[in-house]
Each structure stands twice: as C-alpha cells, then as structure tokens.
Short mmCIF file of C-alpha atoms in Angstrom, two decimals:
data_model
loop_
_atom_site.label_atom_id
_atom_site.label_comp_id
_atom_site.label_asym_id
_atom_site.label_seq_id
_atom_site.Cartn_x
_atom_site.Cartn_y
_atom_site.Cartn_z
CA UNK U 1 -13.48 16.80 24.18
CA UNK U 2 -11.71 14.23 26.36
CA UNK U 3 -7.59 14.36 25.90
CA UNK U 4 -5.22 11.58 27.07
CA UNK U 5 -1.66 13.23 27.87
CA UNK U 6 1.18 10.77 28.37
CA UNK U 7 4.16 12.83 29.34
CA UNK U 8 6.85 10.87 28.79
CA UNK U 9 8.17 10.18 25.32
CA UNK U 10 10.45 7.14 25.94
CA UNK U 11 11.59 5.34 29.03
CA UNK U 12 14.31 3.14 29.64
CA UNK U 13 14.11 0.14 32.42
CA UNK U 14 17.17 -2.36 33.10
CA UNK U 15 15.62 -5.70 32.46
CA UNK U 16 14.00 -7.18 36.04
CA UNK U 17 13.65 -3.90 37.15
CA UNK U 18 10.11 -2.25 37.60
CA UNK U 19 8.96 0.76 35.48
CA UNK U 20 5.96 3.15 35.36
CA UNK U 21 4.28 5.00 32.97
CA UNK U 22 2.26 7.78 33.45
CA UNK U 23 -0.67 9.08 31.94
CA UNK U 24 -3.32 11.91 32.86
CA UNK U 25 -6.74 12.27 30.97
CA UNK U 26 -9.15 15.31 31.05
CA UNK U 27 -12.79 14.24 31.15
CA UNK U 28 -16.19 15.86 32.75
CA UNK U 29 -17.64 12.00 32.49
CA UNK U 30 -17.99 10.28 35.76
CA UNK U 31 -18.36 6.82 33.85
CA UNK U 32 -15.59 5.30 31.66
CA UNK U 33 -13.22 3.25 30.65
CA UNK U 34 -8.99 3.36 30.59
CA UNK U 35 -6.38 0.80 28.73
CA UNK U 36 -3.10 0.30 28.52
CA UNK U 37 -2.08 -1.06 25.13
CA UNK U 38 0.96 -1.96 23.81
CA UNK U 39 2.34 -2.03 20.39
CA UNK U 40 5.62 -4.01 19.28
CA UNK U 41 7.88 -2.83 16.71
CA UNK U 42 6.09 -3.75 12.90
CA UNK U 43 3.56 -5.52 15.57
CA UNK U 44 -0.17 -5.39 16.07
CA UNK U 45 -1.67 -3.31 19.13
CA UNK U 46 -2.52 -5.85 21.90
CA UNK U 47 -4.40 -4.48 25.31
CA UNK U 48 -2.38 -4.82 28.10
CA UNK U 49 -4.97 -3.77 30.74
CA UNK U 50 -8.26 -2.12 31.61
CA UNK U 51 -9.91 -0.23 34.46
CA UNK U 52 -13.47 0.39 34.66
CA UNK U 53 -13.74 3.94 36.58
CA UNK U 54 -16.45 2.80 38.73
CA UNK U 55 -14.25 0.24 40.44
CA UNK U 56 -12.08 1.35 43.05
CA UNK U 57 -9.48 -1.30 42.71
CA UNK U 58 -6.57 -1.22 40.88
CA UNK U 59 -6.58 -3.55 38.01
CA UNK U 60 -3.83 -6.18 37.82
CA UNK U 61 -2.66 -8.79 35.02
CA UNK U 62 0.44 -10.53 35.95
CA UNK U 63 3.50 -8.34 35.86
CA UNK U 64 1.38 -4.88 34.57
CA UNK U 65 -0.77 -3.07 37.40
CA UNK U 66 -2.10 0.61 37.34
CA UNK U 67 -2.26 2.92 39.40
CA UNK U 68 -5.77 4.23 38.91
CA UNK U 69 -6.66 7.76 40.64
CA UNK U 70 -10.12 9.34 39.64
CA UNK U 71 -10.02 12.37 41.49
CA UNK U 72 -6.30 13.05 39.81
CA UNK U 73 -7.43 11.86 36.54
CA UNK U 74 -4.50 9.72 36.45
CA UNK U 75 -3.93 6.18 35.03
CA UNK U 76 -0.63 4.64 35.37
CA UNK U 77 0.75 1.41 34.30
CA UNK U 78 3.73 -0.53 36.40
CA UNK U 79 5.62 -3.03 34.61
CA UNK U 80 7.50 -5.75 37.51
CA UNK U 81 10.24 -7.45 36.56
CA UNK U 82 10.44 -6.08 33.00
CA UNK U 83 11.48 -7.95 30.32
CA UNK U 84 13.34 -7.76 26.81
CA UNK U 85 9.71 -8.45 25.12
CA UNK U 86 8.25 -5.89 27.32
CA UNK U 87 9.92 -3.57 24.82
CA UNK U 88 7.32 -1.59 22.84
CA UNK U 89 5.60 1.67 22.61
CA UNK U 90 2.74 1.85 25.25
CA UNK U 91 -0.86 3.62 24.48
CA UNK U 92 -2.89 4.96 27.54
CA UNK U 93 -6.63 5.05 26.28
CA UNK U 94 -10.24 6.39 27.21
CA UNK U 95 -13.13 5.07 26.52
CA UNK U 96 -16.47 6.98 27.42
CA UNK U 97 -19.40 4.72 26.86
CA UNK U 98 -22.47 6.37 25.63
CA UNK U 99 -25.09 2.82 25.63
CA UNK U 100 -26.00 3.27 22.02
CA UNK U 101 -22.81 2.17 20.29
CA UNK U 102 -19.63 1.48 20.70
CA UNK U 103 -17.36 4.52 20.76
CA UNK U 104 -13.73 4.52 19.75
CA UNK U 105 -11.05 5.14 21.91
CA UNK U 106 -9.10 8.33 22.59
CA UNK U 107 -5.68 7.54 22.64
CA UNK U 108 -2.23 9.41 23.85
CA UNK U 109 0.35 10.04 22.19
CA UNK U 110 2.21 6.75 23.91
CA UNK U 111 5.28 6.22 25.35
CA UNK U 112 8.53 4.85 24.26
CA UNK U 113 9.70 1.68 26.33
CA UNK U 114 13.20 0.43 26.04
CA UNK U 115 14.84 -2.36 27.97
CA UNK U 116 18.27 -2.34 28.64
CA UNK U 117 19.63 -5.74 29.21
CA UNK X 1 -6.80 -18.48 15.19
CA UNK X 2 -9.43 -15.56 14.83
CA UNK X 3 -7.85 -11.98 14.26
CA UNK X 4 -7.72 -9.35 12.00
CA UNK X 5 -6.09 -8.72 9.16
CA UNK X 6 -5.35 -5.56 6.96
CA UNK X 7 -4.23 -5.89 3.37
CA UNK X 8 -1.88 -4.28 2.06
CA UNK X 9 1.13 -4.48 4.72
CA UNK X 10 2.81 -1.62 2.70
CA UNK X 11 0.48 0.88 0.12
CA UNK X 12 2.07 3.46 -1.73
CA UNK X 13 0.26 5.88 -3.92
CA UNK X 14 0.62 8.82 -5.82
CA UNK X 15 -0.84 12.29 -5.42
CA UNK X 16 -4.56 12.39 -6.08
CA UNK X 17 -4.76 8.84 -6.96
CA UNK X 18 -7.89 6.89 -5.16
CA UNK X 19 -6.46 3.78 -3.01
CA UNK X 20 -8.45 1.58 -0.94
CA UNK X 21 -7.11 -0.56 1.87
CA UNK X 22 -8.79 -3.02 3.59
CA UNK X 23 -9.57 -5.00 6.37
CA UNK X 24 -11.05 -8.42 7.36
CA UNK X 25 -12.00 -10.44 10.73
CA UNK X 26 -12.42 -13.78 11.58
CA UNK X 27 -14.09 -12.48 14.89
CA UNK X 28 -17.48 -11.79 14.39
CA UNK X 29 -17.34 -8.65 16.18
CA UNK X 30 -20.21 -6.20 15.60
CA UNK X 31 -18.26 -2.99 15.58
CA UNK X 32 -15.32 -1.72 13.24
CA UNK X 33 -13.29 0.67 13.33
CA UNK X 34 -10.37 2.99 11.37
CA UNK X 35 -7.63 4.83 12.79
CA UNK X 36 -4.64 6.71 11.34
CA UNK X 37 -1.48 6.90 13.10
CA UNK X 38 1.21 9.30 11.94
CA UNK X 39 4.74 9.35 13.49
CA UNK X 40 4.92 10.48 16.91
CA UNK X 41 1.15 11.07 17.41
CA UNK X 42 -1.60 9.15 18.93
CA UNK X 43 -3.94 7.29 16.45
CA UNK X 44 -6.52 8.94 15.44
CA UNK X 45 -10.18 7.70 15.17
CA UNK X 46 -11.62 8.73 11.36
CA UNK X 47 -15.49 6.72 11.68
CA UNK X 48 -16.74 3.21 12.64
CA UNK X 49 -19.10 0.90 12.03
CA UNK X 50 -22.23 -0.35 14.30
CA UNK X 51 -23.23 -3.25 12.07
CA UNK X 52 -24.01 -1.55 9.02
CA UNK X 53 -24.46 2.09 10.79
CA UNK X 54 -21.75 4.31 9.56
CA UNK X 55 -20.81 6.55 12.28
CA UNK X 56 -18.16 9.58 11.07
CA UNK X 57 -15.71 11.71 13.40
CA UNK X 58 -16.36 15.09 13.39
CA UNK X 59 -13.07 16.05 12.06
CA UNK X 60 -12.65 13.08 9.31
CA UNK X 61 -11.90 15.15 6.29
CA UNK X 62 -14.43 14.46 3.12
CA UNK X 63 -11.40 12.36 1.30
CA UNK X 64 -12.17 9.65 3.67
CA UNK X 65 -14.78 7.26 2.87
CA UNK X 66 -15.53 3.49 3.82
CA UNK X 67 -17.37 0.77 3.27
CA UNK X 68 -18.92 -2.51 4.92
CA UNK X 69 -20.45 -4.51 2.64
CA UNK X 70 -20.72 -8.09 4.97
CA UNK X 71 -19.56 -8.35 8.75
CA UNK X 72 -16.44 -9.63 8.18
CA UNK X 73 -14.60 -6.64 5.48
CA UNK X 74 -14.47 -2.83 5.96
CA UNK X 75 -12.69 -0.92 3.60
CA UNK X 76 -10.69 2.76 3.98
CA UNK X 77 -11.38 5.02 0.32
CA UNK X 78 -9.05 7.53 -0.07
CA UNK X 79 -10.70 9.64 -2.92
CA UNK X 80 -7.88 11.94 -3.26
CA UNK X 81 -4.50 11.28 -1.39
CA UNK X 82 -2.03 14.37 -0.13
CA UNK X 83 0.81 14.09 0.68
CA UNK X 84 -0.51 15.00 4.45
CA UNK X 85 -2.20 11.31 4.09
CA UNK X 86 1.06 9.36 4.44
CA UNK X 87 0.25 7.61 7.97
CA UNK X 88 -0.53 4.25 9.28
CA UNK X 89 -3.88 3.31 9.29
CA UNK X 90 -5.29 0.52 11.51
CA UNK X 91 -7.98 -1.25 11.71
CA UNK X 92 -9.95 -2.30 14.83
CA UNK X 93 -12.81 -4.59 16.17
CA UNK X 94 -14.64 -4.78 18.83
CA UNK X 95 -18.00 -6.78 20.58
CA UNK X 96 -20.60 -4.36 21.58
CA UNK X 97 -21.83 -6.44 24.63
CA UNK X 98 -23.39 -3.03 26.79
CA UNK X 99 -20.19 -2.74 28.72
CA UNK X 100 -17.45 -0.32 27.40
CA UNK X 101 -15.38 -2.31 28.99
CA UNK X 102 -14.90 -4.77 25.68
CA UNK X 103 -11.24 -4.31 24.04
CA UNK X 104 -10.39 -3.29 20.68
CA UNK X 105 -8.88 -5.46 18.11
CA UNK X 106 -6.56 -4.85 16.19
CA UNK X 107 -4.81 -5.55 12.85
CA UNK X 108 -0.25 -5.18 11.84
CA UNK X 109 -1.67 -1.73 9.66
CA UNK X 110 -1.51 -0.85 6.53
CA UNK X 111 1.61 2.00 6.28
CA UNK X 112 0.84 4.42 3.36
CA UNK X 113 2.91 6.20 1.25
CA UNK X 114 2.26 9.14 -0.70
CA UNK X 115 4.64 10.15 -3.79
#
C-alpha cells in the first residue's frame, strides 16, 4: 500500500519569508500523481499544486513550487514570500492512476503552517 | 459559482442512532468521493463513486454505506454510530478525463459528533 509521510507537524514562517514543507511517499508505481493541498481553518480543501511523475520539471504556481525528486520519493512544497493567508494546514497527496476509474487520493497526515507577522 | 456543498455543517448523534449526511455539486463531475478526517490524522478514503459504480475501500467498516441516486447528491449512512465515528467527513469530486492528473473537489465537511 502506498504511504505519504509528512514529517513535520507544524511550521512557523515570519511573513515574506520562504518556507518548505517536506513530504516523502513509499510507492513501487513508476506512474503517478502528487498534490499539495491546503486547508484553512473551518475552510474547504483547495489544491495548491500538482506534479505528474513522468515530468521532470518542477511544477510551479506563483509563490508555491516543489521540489519533486523520484528517485528520493520526495515531494516538497516552497512557499516565497509567505503570507498571513498562507496560514493553513498543508496535505501532501498521491495519486496512482489505474485507467479504469478514478482512484482517491492517499493523503499525509499534513502539516501545520503558521505565519508570524 | 459551481462547488460543493455538504449539509449539515455540524451533525451530532447519539450512540447507535443511523445519521445520514450529505453532499451535492453543481460541477458535473463524474466521480465522488467520501473521506473521514479525525484530529491529527490524514483523511481517510471510505468508497467512491464512478457514475453510478460503487467502489468500497478495503478497510471501510460495514457501518458505512452510501448512496447516489442522480449525479449531482451522494449521501454518507451511518447505520450504527460509535463513539470511534466522531470525525470530519468530506466530500470530494472529481472529472475522470483519463489523466490522474484531474484535482479533487472539495466541500467545508460535515464535523460529527457522537454522544
């Protein structure tokens, strides 16, 4: 079964300052999908990003880039110049796709963002 | 604006009483989904559906059931809530275009409490 580890808890960034988040995954799939999403206090979950594992580079959406390394099985997300609505709890997700459905994703347990101001 | 939305915001229950909680989308997507999310853990993926194809988690205990009568509602059964039921539970859409590259959906949650 694939597992999505996110080892930190909580972080805590001083706003305008830059911030990453790890997260490792365990997989024997060569094909598959990673997110970052992000969920706001009493808020819905709202992607943030996505890598496809075939592609080499790094995804990037404004301020949020990863860090995507497939031999490490690691999938981290930078926040630049973080901001007070930045503030949430972050998920790091897999998605393997099997080409008869649509399968869920596997989630970690997420991470704990705080900005200071 | 097309979303989704989960009714109620807040559910509480007691022990062994059924409860349903539901879920509704404005986006046509093919493909639902229900998660729980206790404190401190990663959501949880109980079954989805593929159009009208129920597809069940392995590890979904039997006192979850669900139902999809049109596209646009799916709804969570809890036959028999314990007190080990007391979570979050979202709901999720998504487009199943071939890719699995297509993001989830989702709705605020429904937060369940069990007395």
């Amino acid at each position: 079964a694939q597992t999505v580890t996110q080892s930190q808890p909580e972080m805590s960034v001083q706003e305008a300052e830059t911030v990453t988040l790890s997260c490792t995954y365990d997989t024997s799939e060569s094909d598959y999908y990673l997110f970052w999403y992000k969920q706001p206090p009493s808020r819905q979950m709202i992607l943030v990003i996505r890598q496809e594992a075939y592609k080499q580079q790094n995804a990037t959406e404004n301020r949020f880039s990863v860090n995507f390394q497939k031999a490490a099985k690691s999938f981290s997300l930078k926040i630049s110049d973080s901001q007070l609505g930045d503030a949430a709890m972050y998920f790091c997700a897999y998605r393997v796709y099997s080409g008869g459905g649509a399968d869920g994703l596997t989630f970690g347990k997420g991470t704990h963002l705080i900005i200071q101001p | 604006d097309a979303m989704v939305i989960q009714n109620p915001r807040y559910q509480v229950t007691q022990f062994g009483k059924p409860v349903t909680l539901s879920c509704s989308q404005t986006l046509n997507h093919n493909v639902m989904y229900w998660y729980q999310q206790k404190s401190s853990q990663a959501p949880k993926l109980l079954f989805h559906y593929y159009d009208k194809d129920f597809n069940n988690e392995a590890d979904t205990p039997d006192n979850f059931q669900s139902r999809r009568p049109n596209t646009s509602f799916c709804f969570l059964d809890i036959r028999s809530p314990g007190l080990g039921d007391a979570a979050m539970y979202l709901c999720a859409t998504s487009r199943d275009t071939g890719q699995g590259n297509s993001p989830l959906h989702f709705g605020n949650g429904t937060r369940l409490t069990v007395t």
